């Protein structure tokens, strides 16, 4: 960690949603192994130990529930990352939209206390706007950039341009004048209400 810090890193990303090998039927069909074959016991004790070794933020990536979000904040996490690893680890794991709504529904203050990032399945400008509306600060994309990179730097630049245009165009079409302030009223939350966990003060 000291070496990484010395080399100018701005933060550590701590992947917490791949603690062991996962079930991947398509990979098995083509006899391709899964690189996440090591089982690791990920605990908040490990986070606390790591925290004492660096002044950089450690961002847990793969926070999937409001309960884990609140526990992370209790441990001093300042930035956290909602993700289901691009749906690669566990079938039926919640989408970032569902996770962000679960937090918004049960503990909306989270979005003002810490920075929440999100990825997995983001493909269009409208996907980005929905996450911003719920309070997410920044959105990531995995495979779209991997595929764009088949065309090298030019492909990656083109994808960024397409996304920027889509975000701005969709914002304009929905009457949003500032993408830093996308109102939650933009979303019809009724469907999400059916699919997320309601804590009812049980944390
Ligand atoms: C081929 C591949 C390898 C990945 N390896 C890792 C990894 O080693 N660690 C990690 O945290 N996430 C890994 N991810 C997940 C991405 O960081 C990211 O969360 C995910 O791709 C986002 O979903 P999306 O691809 O639908 O945009 C990987 C994703 C892909 C497609």
JSON list of C-alpha atoms and ligand atoms in Angstrom, two decimals:
[
{"chain": "A", "resi": 1, "resn": "UNK", "atom": "CA", "xyz": [0.00, 0.00, 0.00]},
{"chain": "A", "resi": 2, "resn": "UNK", "atom": "CA", "xyz": [2.89, 2.36, 0.81]},
{"chain": "A", "resi": 3, "resn": "UNK", "atom": "CA", "xyz": [4.40, 1.75, -2.62]},
{"chain": "A", "resi": 4, "resn": "UNK", "atom": "CA", "xyz": [1.08, 2.45, -4.36]},
{"chain": "A", "resi": 5, "resn": "UNK", "atom": "CA", "xyz": [0.65, 5.64, -2.35]},
{"chain": "A", "resi": 6, "resn": "UNK", "atom": "CA", "xyz": [4.20, 6.76, -3.20]},
{"chain": "A", "resi": 7, "resn": "UNK", "atom": "CA", "xyz": [3.50, 6.21, -6.90]},
{"chain": "A", "resi": 8, "resn": "UNK", "atom": "CA", "xyz": [0.72, 8.79, -6.82]},
{"chain": "A", "resi": 9, "resn": "UNK", "atom": "CA", "xyz": [-2.49, 6.77, -6.46]},
{"chain": "A", "resi": 10, "resn": "UNK", "atom": "CA", "xyz": [-5.45, 8.85, -5.28]},
{"chain": "A", "resi": 11, "resn": "UNK", "atom": "CA", "xyz": [-7.45, 6.02, -3.68]},
{"chain": "A", "resi": 12, "resn": "UNK", "atom": "CA", "xyz": [-7.62, 2.28, -3.17]},
{"chain": "A", "resi": 13, "resn": "UNK", "atom": "CA", "xyz": [-10.58, 0.35, -4.54]},
{"chain": "A", "resi": 14, "resn": "UNK", "atom": "CA", "xyz": [-11.33, -2.68, -2.38]},
{"chain": "A", "resi": 15, "resn": "UNK", "atom": "CA", "xyz": [-13.41, -5.25, -4.26]},
{"chain": "A", "resi": 16, "resn": "UNK", "atom": "CA", "xyz": [-15.72, -6.92, -1.77]},
{"chain": "A", "resi": 17, "resn": "UNK", "atom": "CA", "xyz": [-18.22, -8.62, -4.06]},
{"chain": "A", "resi": 18, "resn": "UNK", "atom": "CA", "xyz": [-15.99, -11.41, -5.34]},
{"chain": "A", "resi": 19, "resn": "UNK", "atom": "CA", "xyz": [-15.04, -13.31, -2.17]},
{"chain": "A", "resi": 20, "resn": "UNK", "atom": "CA", "xyz": [-14.89, -16.65, -3.99]},
{"chain": "A", "resi": 21, "resn": "UNK", "atom": "CA", "xyz": [-15.36, -18.36, -7.29]},
{"chain": "A", "resi": 22, "resn": "UNK", "atom": "CA", "xyz": [-18.77, -17.76, -8.90]},
{"chain": "A", "resi": 23, "resn": "UNK", "atom": "CA", "xyz": [-21.21, -19.84, -10.92]},
{"chain": "A", "resi": 24, "resn": "UNK", "atom": "CA", "xyz": [-20.67, -18.97, -14.60]},
{"chain": "A", "resi": 25, "resn": "UNK", "atom": "CA", "xyz": [-22.59, -21.29, -16.88]},
{"chain": "A", "resi": 26, "resn": "UNK", "atom": "CA", "xyz": [-21.50, -19.75, -20.16]},
{"chain": "A", "resi": 27, "resn": "UNK", "atom": "CA", "xyz": [-17.84, -19.81, -19.15]},
{"chain": "A", "resi": 28, "resn": "UNK", "atom": "CA", "xyz": [-18.23, -23.47, -18.14]},
{"chain": "A", "resi": 29, "resn": "UNK", "atom": "CA", "xyz": [-19.88, -24.28, -21.47]},
{"chain": "A", "resi": 30, "resn": "UNK", "atom": "CA", "xyz": [-16.83, -22.98, -23.28]},
{"chain": "A", "resi": 31, "resn": "UNK", "atom": "CA", "xyz": [-14.47, -24.52, -20.71]},
{"chain": "A", "resi": 32, "resn": "UNK", "atom": "CA", "xyz": [-13.11, -21.14, -19.65]},
{"chain": "A", "resi": 33, "resn": "UNK", "atom": "CA", "xyz": [-12.09, -20.96, -16.02]},
{"chain": "A", "resi": 34, "resn": "UNK", "atom": "CA", "xyz": [-13.00, -18.15, -13.63]},
{"chain": "A", "resi": 35, "resn": "UNK", "atom": "CA", "xyz": [-10.06, -16.09, -12.44]},
{"chain": "A", "resi": 36, "resn": "UNK", "atom": "CA", "xyz": [-11.74, -15.33, -9.09]},
{"chain": "A", "resi": 37, "resn": "UNK", "atom": "CA", "xyz": [-10.88, -18.82, -7.87]},
{"chain": "A", "resi": 38, "resn": "UNK", "atom": "CA", "xyz": [-9.42, -17.83, -4.49]},
{"chain": "A", "resi": 39, "resn": "UNK", "atom": "CA", "xyz": [-11.73, -17.68, -1.49]},
{"chain": "A", "resi": 40, "resn": "UNK", "atom": "CA", "xyz": [-11.08, -14.72, 0.79]},
{"chain": "A", "resi": 41, "resn": "UNK", "atom": "CA", "xyz": [-12.69, -13.97, 4.13]},
{"chain": "A", "resi": 42, "resn": "UNK", "atom": "CA", "xyz": [-13.53, -10.28, 3.77]},
{"chain": "A", "resi": 43, "resn": "UNK", "atom": "CA", "xyz": [-14.29, -8.62, 7.09]},
{"chain": "A", "resi": 44, "resn": "UNK", "atom": "CA", "xyz": [-14.52, -5.08, 8.44]},
{"chain": "A", "resi": 45, "resn": "UNK", "atom": "CA", "xyz": [-11.51, -5.94, 10.66]},
{"chain": "A", "resi": 46, "resn": "UNK", "atom": "CA", "xyz": [-9.44, -6.16, 7.49]},
{"chain": "A", "resi": 47, "resn": "UNK", "atom": "CA", "xyz": [-10.78, -2.78, 6.39]},
{"chain": "A", "resi": 48, "resn": "UNK", "atom": "CA", "xyz": [-9.86, -1.26, 9.78]},
{"chain": "A", "resi": 49, "resn": "UNK", "atom": "CA", "xyz": [-6.34, -2.68, 9.54]},
{"chain": "A", "resi": 50, "resn": "UNK", "atom": "CA", "xyz": [-5.88, -1.36, 6.00]},
{"chain": "A", "resi": 51, "resn": "UNK", "atom": "CA", "xyz": [-7.24, 2.04, 7.02]},
{"chain": "A", "resi": 52, "resn": "UNK", "atom": "CA", "xyz": [-4.47, 2.36, 9.59]},
{"chain": "A", "resi": 53, "resn": "UNK", "atom": "CA", "xyz": [-1.83, 1.86, 6.90]},
{"chain": "A", "resi": 54, "resn": "UNK", "atom": "CA", "xyz": [-2.79, 4.64, 4.51]},
{"chain": "A", "resi": 55, "resn": "UNK", "atom": "CA", "xyz": [-4.05, 8.18, 4.40]},
{"chain": "A", "resi": 56, "resn": "UNK", "atom": "CA", "xyz": [-5.77, 7.53, 1.05]},
{"chain": "A", "resi": 57, "resn": "UNK", "atom": "CA", "xyz": [-9.46, 6.68, 0.89]},
{"chain": "A", "resi": 58, "resn": "UNK", "atom": "CA", "xyz": [-10.26, 2.98, 0.63]},
{"chain": "A", "resi": 59, "resn": "UNK", "atom": "CA", "xyz": [-13.40, 2.59, -1.46]},
{"chain": "A", "resi": 60, "resn": "UNK", "atom": "CA", "xyz": [-15.33, -0.65, -0.92]},
{"chain": "A", "resi": 61, "resn": "UNK", "atom": "CA", "xyz": [-16.57, -1.75, -4.36]},
{"chain": "A", "resi": 62, "resn": "UNK", "atom": "CA", "xyz": [-19.55, -4.07, -4.42]},
{"chain": "A", "resi": 63, "resn": "UNK", "atom": "CA", "xyz": [-21.72, -2.65, -1.66]},
{"chain": "A", "resi": 64, "resn": "UNK", "atom": "CA", "xyz": [-25.10, -4.22, -2.34]},
{"chain": "A", "resi": 65, "resn": "UNK", "atom": "CA", "xyz": [-27.37, -3.36, 0.56]},
{"chain": "A", "resi": 66, "resn": "UNK", "atom": "CA", "xyz": [-28.39, -0.43, 2.76]},
{"chain": "A", "resi": 67, "resn": "UNK", "atom": "CA", "xyz": [-27.20, -2.38, 5.81]},
{"chain": "A", "resi": 68, "resn": "UNK", "atom": "CA", "xyz": [-23.68, -2.79, 4.41]},
{"chain": "A", "resi": 69, "resn": "UNK", "atom": "CA", "xyz": [-23.76, 0.88, 3.46]},
{"chain": "A", "resi": 70, "resn": "UNK", "atom": "CA", "xyz": [-24.53, 1.91, 7.06]},
{"chain": "A", "resi": 71, "resn": "UNK", "atom": "CA", "xyz": [-21.89, -0.46, 8.44]},
{"chain": "A", "resi": 72, "resn": "UNK", "atom": "CA", "xyz": [-19.35, 0.99, 6.00]},
{"chain": "A", "resi": 73, "resn": "UNK", "atom": "CA", "xyz": [-20.12, 4.51, 7.22]},
{"chain": "A", "resi": 74, "resn": "UNK", "atom": "CA", "xyz": [-19.75, 3.38, 10.86]},
{"chain": "A", "resi": 75, "resn": "UNK", "atom": "CA", "xyz": [-16.25, 2.20, 9.92]},
{"chain": "A", "resi": 76, "resn": "UNK", "atom": "CA", "xyz": [-15.36, 5.61, 8.51]},
{"chain": "A", "resi": 77, "resn": "UNK", "atom": "CA", "xyz": [-15.82, 4.92, 4.80]},
{"chain": "A", "resi": 78, "resn": "UNK", "atom": "CA", "xyz": [-16.13, 8.25, 2.93]},
{"chain": "A", "resi": 79, "resn": "UNK", "atom": "CA", "xyz": [-16.71, 6.91, -0.60]},
{"chain": "A", "resi": 80, "resn": "UNK", "atom": "CA", "xyz": [-18.48, 3.67, -1.48]},
{"chain": "A", "resi": 81, "resn": "UNK", "atom": "CA", "xyz": [-19.29, 1.90, -4.71]},
{"chain": "A", "resi": 82, "resn": "UNK", "atom": "CA", "xyz": [-22.62, 0.19, -5.45]},
{"chain": "A", "resi": 83, "resn": "UNK", "atom": "CA", "xyz": [-22.01, -2.66, -7.87]},
{"chain": "A", "resi": 84, "resn": "UNK", "atom": "CA", "xyz": [-23.01, -6.21, -8.66]},
{"chain": "A", "resi": 85, "resn": "UNK", "atom": "CA", "xyz": [-19.74, -6.74, -10.53]},
{"chain": "A", "resi": 86, "resn": "UNK", "atom": "CA", "xyz": [-21.54, -6.39, -13.85]},
{"chain": "A", "resi": 87, "resn": "UNK", "atom": "CA", "xyz": [-23.82, -9.31, -12.89]},
{"chain": "A", "resi": 88, "resn": "UNK", "atom": "CA", "xyz": [-20.83, -11.64, -13.11]},
{"chain": "A", "resi": 89, "resn": "UNK", "atom": "CA", "xyz": [-20.77, -12.98, -9.57]},
{"chain": "A", "resi": 90, "resn": "UNK", "atom": "CA", "xyz": [-24.31, -13.91, -8.56]},
{"chain": "A", "resi": 91, "resn": "UNK", "atom": "CA", "xyz": [-27.49, -14.29, -10.56]},
{"chain": "A", "resi": 92, "resn": "UNK", "atom": "CA", "xyz": [-30.38, -12.20, -9.21]},
{"chain": "A", "resi": 93, "resn": "UNK", "atom": "CA", "xyz": [-28.09, -9.83, -7.34]},
{"chain": "A", "resi": 94, "resn": "UNK", "atom": "CA", "xyz": [-29.65, -6.35, -7.32]},
{"chain": "A", "resi": 95, "resn": "UNK", "atom": "CA", "xyz": [-28.93, -3.79, -10.02]},
{"chain": "A", "resi": 96, "resn": "UNK", "atom": "CA", "xyz": [-27.23, -0.53, -9.01]},
{"chain": "A", "resi": 97, "resn": "UNK", "atom": "CA", "xyz": [-30.58, 1.20, -9.50]},
{"chain": "A", "resi": 98, "resn": "UNK", "atom": "CA", "xyz": [-32.19, -1.12, -6.95]},
{"chain": "A", "resi": 99, "resn": "UNK", "atom": "CA", "xyz": [-29.30, -0.70, -4.52]},
{"chain": "A", "resi": 100, "resn": "UNK", "atom": "CA", "xyz": [-29.35, 3.09, -4.85]},
{"chain": "A", "resi": 101, "resn": "UNK", "atom": "CA", "xyz": [-33.13, 3.11, -4.33]},
{"chain": "A", "resi": 102, "resn": "UNK", "atom": "CA", "xyz": [-32.79, 0.82, -1.28]},
{"chain": "A", "resi": 103, "resn": "UNK", "atom": "CA", "xyz": [-30.42, 3.38, 0.24]},
{"chain": "A", "resi": 104, "resn": "UNK", "atom": "CA", "xyz": [-32.57, 6.33, -0.83]},
{"chain": "A", "resi": 105, "resn": "UNK", "atom": "CA", "xyz": [-35.68, 4.67, 0.62]},
{"chain": "A", "resi": 106, "resn": "UNK", "atom": "CA", "xyz": [-34.20, 3.59, 3.95]},
{"chain": "A", "resi": 107, "resn": "UNK", "atom": "CA", "xyz": [-31.40, 6.03, 4.69]},
{"chain": "A", "resi": 108, "resn": "UNK", "atom": "CA", "xyz": [-31.47, 9.00, 2.29]},
{"chain": "A", "resi": 109, "resn": "UNK", "atom": "CA", "xyz": [-28.99, 10.94, 4.46]},
{"chain": "A", "resi": 110, "resn": "UNK", "atom": "CA", "xyz": [-26.26, 8.58, 3.18]},
{"chain": "A", "resi": 111, "resn": "UNK", "atom": "CA", "xyz": [-26.03, 10.52, -0.08]},
{"chain": "A", "resi": 112, "resn": "UNK", "atom": "CA", "xyz": [-25.14, 13.73, 1.75]},
{"chain": "A", "resi": 113, "resn": "UNK", "atom": "CA", "xyz": [-22.77, 12.08, 4.23]},
{"chain": "A", "resi": 114, "resn": "UNK", "atom": "CA", "xyz": [-20.62, 10.13, 1.75]},
{"chain": "A", "resi": 115, "resn": "UNK", "atom": "CA", "xyz": [-20.01, 9.92, -1.99]},
{"chain": "A", "resi": 116, "resn": "UNK", "atom": "CA", "xyz": [-21.80, 6.98, -3.56]},
{"chain": "A", "resi": 117, "resn": "UNK", "atom": "CA", "xyz": [-20.51, 5.64, -6.89]},
{"chain": "A", "resi": 118, "resn": "UNK", "atom": "CA", "xyz": [-22.31, 3.01, -8.98]},
{"chain": "A", "resi": 119, "resn": "UNK", "atom": "CA", "xyz": [-21.76, 0.65, -11.89]},
{"chain": "A", "resi": 120, "resn": "UNK", "atom": "CA", "xyz": [-23.11, -2.53, -13.53]},
{"chain": "A", "resi": 121, "resn": "UNK", "atom": "CA", "xyz": [-25.31, -2.57, -16.56]},
{"chain": "A", "resi": 122, "resn": "UNK", "atom": "CA", "xyz": [-25.03, 1.14, -17.31]},
{"chain": "A", "resi": 123, "resn": "UNK", "atom": "CA", "xyz": [-25.36, 1.45, -21.08]},
{"chain": "A", "resi": 124, "resn": "UNK", "atom": "CA", "xyz": [-27.24, 4.64, -21.94]},
{"chain": "A", "resi": 125, "resn": "UNK", "atom": "CA", "xyz": [-27.32, 8.27, -20.88]},
{"chain": "A", "resi": 126, "resn": "UNK", "atom": "CA", "xyz": [-30.74, 7.65, -19.36]},
{"chain": "A", "resi": 127, "resn": "UNK", "atom": "CA", "xyz": [-29.23, 4.95, -17.07]},
{"chain": "A", "resi": 128, "resn": "UNK", "atom": "CA", "xyz": [-26.79, 7.56, -15.78]},
{"chain": "A", "resi": 129, "resn": "UNK", "atom": "CA", "xyz": [-29.51, 10.14, -15.16]},
{"chain": "A", "resi": 130, "resn": "UNK", "atom": "CA", "xyz": [-31.60, 7.65, -13.16]},
{"chain": "A", "resi": 131, "resn": "UNK", "atom": "CA", "xyz": [-28.68, 6.91, -10.84]},
{"chain": "A", "resi": 132, "resn": "UNK", "atom": "CA", "xyz": [-27.84, 10.61, -10.43]},
{"chain": "A", "resi": 133, "resn": "UNK", "atom": "CA", "xyz": [-31.50, 11.28, -9.57]},
{"chain": "A", "resi": 134, "resn": "UNK", "atom": "CA", "xyz": [-31.23, 8.90, -6.63]},
{"chain": "A", "resi": 135, "resn": "UNK", "atom": "CA", "xyz": [-28.16, 10.70, -5.29]},
{"chain": "A", "resi": 136, "resn": "UNK", "atom": "CA", "xyz": [-25.27, 8.76, -6.86]},
{"chain": "A", "resi": 137, "resn": "UNK", "atom": "CA", "xyz": [-22.24, 11.04, -7.46]},
{"chain": "A", "resi": 138, "resn": "UNK", "atom": "CA", "xyz": [-20.55, 9.25, -10.35]},
{"chain": "A", "resi": 139, "resn": "UNK", "atom": "CA", "xyz": [-21.28, 6.28, -12.56]},
{"chain": "A", "resi": 140, "resn": "UNK", "atom": "CA", "xyz": [-18.89, 3.71, -13.99]},
{"chain": "A", "resi": 141, "resn": "UNK", "atom": "CA", "xyz": [-18.99, 1.48, -17.05]},
{"chain": "A", "resi": 142, "resn": "UNK", "atom": "CA", "xyz": [-17.01, -1.73, -17.49]},
{"chain": "A", "resi": 143, "resn": "UNK", "atom": "CA", "xyz": [-17.71, -3.76, -20.62]},
{"chain": "A", "resi": 144, "resn": "UNK", "atom": "CA", "xyz": [-18.68, -0.85, -22.89]},
{"chain": "A", "resi": 145, "resn": "UNK", "atom": "CA", "xyz": [-15.15, 0.53, -22.43]},
{"chain": "A", "resi": 146, "resn": "UNK", "atom": "CA", "xyz": [-13.65, -2.93, -22.82]},
{"chain": "A", "resi": 147, "resn": "UNK", "atom": "CA", "xyz": [-15.38, -3.32, -26.19]},
{"chain": "A", "resi": 148, "resn": "UNK", "atom": "CA", "xyz": [-14.68, 0.28, -27.24]},
{"chain": "A", "resi": 149, "resn": "UNK", "atom": "CA", "xyz": [-11.02, -0.41, -26.56]},
{"chain": "A", "resi": 150, "resn": "UNK", "atom": "CA", "xyz": [-11.04, -2.94, -29.44]},
{"chain": "A", "resi": 151, "resn": "UNK", "atom": "CA", "xyz": [-10.78, 0.28, -31.51]},
{"chain": "A", "resi": 152, "resn": "UNK", "atom": "CA", "xyz": [-8.03, 1.65, -29.26]},
{"chain": "A", "resi": 153, "resn": "UNK", "atom": "CA", "xyz": [-7.94, 5.19, -27.91]},
{"chain": "A", "resi": 154, "resn": "UNK", "atom": "CA", "xyz": [-10.20, 6.39, -30.70]},
{"chain": "A", "resi": 155, "resn": "UNK", "atom": "CA", "xyz": [-12.90, 3.89, -29.66]},
{"chain": "A", "resi": 156, "resn": "UNK", "atom": "CA", "xyz": [-12.70, 4.91, -26.01]},
{"chain": "A", "resi": 157, "resn": "UNK", "atom": "CA", "xyz": [-12.91, 8.61, -26.90]},
{"chain": "A", "resi": 158, "resn": "UNK", "atom": "CA", "xyz": [-15.91, 7.91, -29.12]},
{"chain": "A", "resi": 159, "resn": "UNK", "atom": "CA", "xyz": [-17.72, 6.08, -26.33]},
{"chain": "A", "resi": 160, "resn": "UNK", "atom": "CA", "xyz": [-17.11, 8.99, -23.94]},
{"chain": "A", "resi": 161, "resn": "UNK", "atom": "CA", "xyz": [-18.44, 11.38, -26.57]},
{"chain": "A", "resi": 162, "resn": "UNK", "atom": "CA", "xyz": [-21.55, 9.24, -27.17]},
{"chain": "A", "resi": 163, "resn": "UNK", "atom": "CA", "xyz": [-22.25, 9.03, -23.44]},
{"chain": "A", "resi": 164, "resn": "UNK", "atom": "CA", "xyz": [-21.79, 12.77, -22.91]},
{"chain": "A", "resi": 165, "resn": "UNK", "atom": "CA", "xyz": [-24.17, 13.53, -25.79]},
{"chain": "A", "resi": 166, "resn": "UNK", "atom": "CA", "xyz": [-26.75, 11.03, -24.52]},
{"chain": "A", "resi": 167, "resn": "UNK", "atom": "CA", "xyz": [-26.62, 12.33, -20.94]},
{"chain": "A", "resi": 168, "resn": "UNK", "atom": "CA", "xyz": [-27.04, 15.94, -22.05]},
{"chain": "A", "resi": 169, "resn": "UNK", "atom": "CA", "xyz": [-29.72, 15.20, -24.65]},
{"chain": "A", "resi": 170, "resn": "UNK", "atom": "CA", "xyz": [-31.76, 13.04, -22.26]},
{"chain": "A", "resi": 171, "resn": "UNK", "atom": "CA", "xyz": [-31.38, 15.67, -19.52]},
{"chain": "A", "resi": 172, "resn": "UNK", "atom": "CA", "xyz": [-32.68, 18.36, -21.87]},
{"chain": "A", "resi": 173, "resn": "UNK", "atom": "CA", "xyz": [-35.58, 16.17, -23.00]},
{"chain": "A", "resi": 174, "resn": "UNK", "atom": "CA", "xyz": [-36.62, 15.62, -19.40]},
{"chain": "A", "resi": 175, "resn": "UNK", "atom": "CA", "xyz": [-36.33, 19.26, -18.42]},
{"chain": "A", "resi": 176, "resn": "UNK", "atom": "CA", "xyz": [-33.19, 18.88, -16.30]},
{"chain": "A", "resi": 177, "resn": "UNK", "atom": "CA", "xyz": [-31.03, 22.00, -16.53]},
{"chain": "A", "resi": 178, "resn": "UNK", "atom": "CA", "xyz": [-28.18, 20.87, -14.26]},
{"chain": "A", "resi": 179, "resn": "UNK", "atom": "CA", "xyz": [-26.91, 17.28, -14.26]},
{"chain": "A", "resi": 180, "resn": "UNK", "atom": "CA", "xyz": [-25.51, 17.89, -10.76]},
{"chain": "A", "resi": 181, "resn": "UNK", "atom": "CA", "xyz": [-29.08, 18.35, -9.59]},
{"chain": "A", "resi": 182, "resn": "UNK", "atom": "CA", "xyz": [-31.26, 15.71, -11.21]},
{"chain": "A", "resi": 183, "resn": "UNK", "atom": "CA", "xyz": [-34.53, 15.65, -9.25]},
{"chain": "A", "resi": 184, "resn": "UNK", "atom": "CA", "xyz": [-35.67, 12.31, -7.85]},
{"chain": "A", "resi": 185, "resn": "UNK", "atom": "CA", "xyz": [-39.17, 13.19, -9.10]},
{"chain": "A", "resi": 186, "resn": "UNK", "atom": "CA", "xyz": [-37.91, 12.26, -12.56]},
{"chain": "A", "resi": 187, "resn": "UNK", "atom": "CA", "xyz": [-38.32, 8.60, -11.62]},
{"chain": "A", "resi": 188, "resn": "UNK", "atom": "CA", "xyz": [-41.45, 6.53, -11.19]},
{"chain": "A", "resi": 189, "resn": "UNK", "atom": "CA", "xyz": [-40.36, 4.63, -8.06]},
{"chain": "A", "resi": 190, "resn": "UNK", "atom": "CA", "xyz": [-43.41, 2.39, -7.67]},
{"chain": "A", "resi": 191, "resn": "UNK", "atom": "CA", "xyz": [-41.81, -0.63, -9.39]},
{"chain": "A", "resi": 192, "resn": "UNK", "atom": "CA", "xyz": [-38.60, -0.24, -7.39]},
{"chain": "A", "resi": 193, "resn": "UNK", "atom": "CA", "xyz": [-40.62, -0.12, -4.18]},
{"chain": "A", "resi": 194, "resn": "UNK", "atom": "CA", "xyz": [-41.74, -3.68, -4.92]},
{"chain": "A", "resi": 195, "resn": "UNK", "atom": "CA", "xyz": [-38.25, -5.05, -5.37]},
{"chain": "A", "resi": 196, "resn": "UNK", "atom": "CA", "xyz": [-36.14, -3.48, -2.62]},
{"chain": "A", "resi": 197, "resn": "UNK", "atom": "CA", "xyz": [-35.74, -4.30, 1.05]},
{"chain": "A", "resi": 198, "resn": "UNK", "atom": "CA", "xyz": [-37.63, -1.94, 3.41]},
{"chain": "A", "resi": 199, "resn": "UNK", "atom": "CA", "xyz": [-35.69, -1.72, 6.65]},
{"chain": "A", "resi": 200, "resn": "UNK", "atom": "CA", "xyz": [-38.44, -0.37, 8.97]},
{"chain": "A", "resi": 201, "resn": "UNK", "atom": "CA", "xyz": [-35.82, 0.66, 11.53]},
{"chain": "A", "resi": 202, "resn": "UNK", "atom": "CA", "xyz": [-34.49, -2.91, 11.85]},
{"chain": "A", "resi": 203, "resn": "UNK", "atom": "CA", "xyz": [-30.80, -2.07, 11.30]},
{"chain": "B", "resi": 1, "resn": "LIG", "atom": "C1", "xyz": [-13.66, -9.09, -17.96]},
{"chain": "B", "resi": 1, "resn": "LIG", "atom": "C2", "xyz": [-13.99, -8.39, -16.67]},
{"chain": "B", "resi": 1, "resn": "LIG", "atom": "C3", "xyz": [-13.13, -8.51, -15.59]},
{"chain": "B", "resi": 1, "resn": "LIG", "atom": "C4", "xyz": [-13.42, -7.87, -14.38]},
{"chain": "B", "resi": 1, "resn": "LIG", "atom": "N1", "xyz": [-12.54, -7.97, -13.33]},
{"chain": "B", "resi": 1, "resn": "LIG", "atom": "C5", "xyz": [-12.78, -7.29, -12.19]},
{"chain": "B", "resi": 1, "resn": "LIG", "atom": "C6", "xyz": [-11.86, -7.33, -11.10]},
{"chain": "B", "resi": 1, "resn": "LIG", "atom": "O1", "xyz": [-10.81, -7.99, -11.17]},
{"chain": "B", "resi": 1, "resn": "LIG", "atom": "N2", "xyz": [-12.14, -6.62, -9.99]},
{"chain": "B", "resi": 1, "resn": "LIG", "atom": "C7", "xyz": [-13.30, -5.88, -9.89]},
{"chain": "B", "resi": 1, "resn": "LIG", "atom": "O2", "xyz": [-13.53, -5.24, -8.87]},
{"chain": "B", "resi": 1, "resn": "LIG", "atom": "N3", "xyz": [-14.19, -5.84, -10.89]},
{"chain": "B", "resi": 1, "resn": "LIG", "atom": "C8", "xyz": [-13.96, -6.52, -12.03]},
{"chain": "B", "resi": 1, "resn": "LIG", "atom": "N4", "xyz": [-14.87, -6.48, -13.05]},
{"chain": "B", "resi": 1, "resn": "LIG", "atom": "C9", "xyz": [-16.14, -5.73, -12.86]},
{"chain": "B", "resi": 1, "resn": "LIG", "atom": "C10", "xyz": [-15.97, -4.29, -13.30]},
{"chain": "B", "resi": 1, "resn": "LIG", "atom": "O3", "xyz": [-15.03, -3.61, -12.48]},
{"chain": "B", "resi": 1, "resn": "LIG", "atom": "C11", "xyz": [-17.29, -3.53, -13.22]},
{"chain": "B", "resi": 1, "resn": "LIG", "atom": "O4", "xyz": [-17.81, -3.56, -11.90]},
{"chain": "B", "resi": 1, "resn": "LIG", "atom": "C12", "xyz": [-18.36, -4.12, -14.16]},
{"chain": "B", "resi": 1, "resn": "LIG", "atom": "O5", "xyz": [-17.78, -4.51, -15.40]},
{"chain": "B", "resi": 1, "resn": "LIG", "atom": "C13", "xyz": [-19.44, -3.08, -14.38]},
{"chain": "B", "resi": 1, "resn": "LIG", "atom": "O6", "xyz": [-20.49, -3.61, -15.12]},
{"chain": "B", "resi": 1, "resn": "LIG", "atom": "P1", "xyz": [-20.66, -3.41, -16.70]},
{"chain": "B", "resi": 1, "resn": "LIG", "atom": "O7", "xyz": [-19.58, -4.21, -17.37]},
{"chain": "B", "resi": 1, "resn": "LIG", "atom": "O8", "xyz": [-22.02, -3.97, -16.95]},
{"chain": "B", "resi": 1, "resn": "LIG", "atom": "O9", "xyz": [-20.55, -1.95, -17.00]},
{"chain": "B", "resi": 1, "resn": "LIG", "atom": "C14", "xyz": [-14.61, -7.11, -14.26]},
{"chain": "B", "resi": 1, "resn": "LIG", "atom": "C15", "xyz": [-15.47, -6.98, -15.36]},
{"chain": "B", "resi": 1, "resn": "LIG", "atom": "C16", "xyz": [-15.18, -7.61, -16.55]},
{"chain": "B", "resi": 1, "resn": "LIG", "atom": "C17", "xyz": [-16.15, -7.43, -17.72]}
]
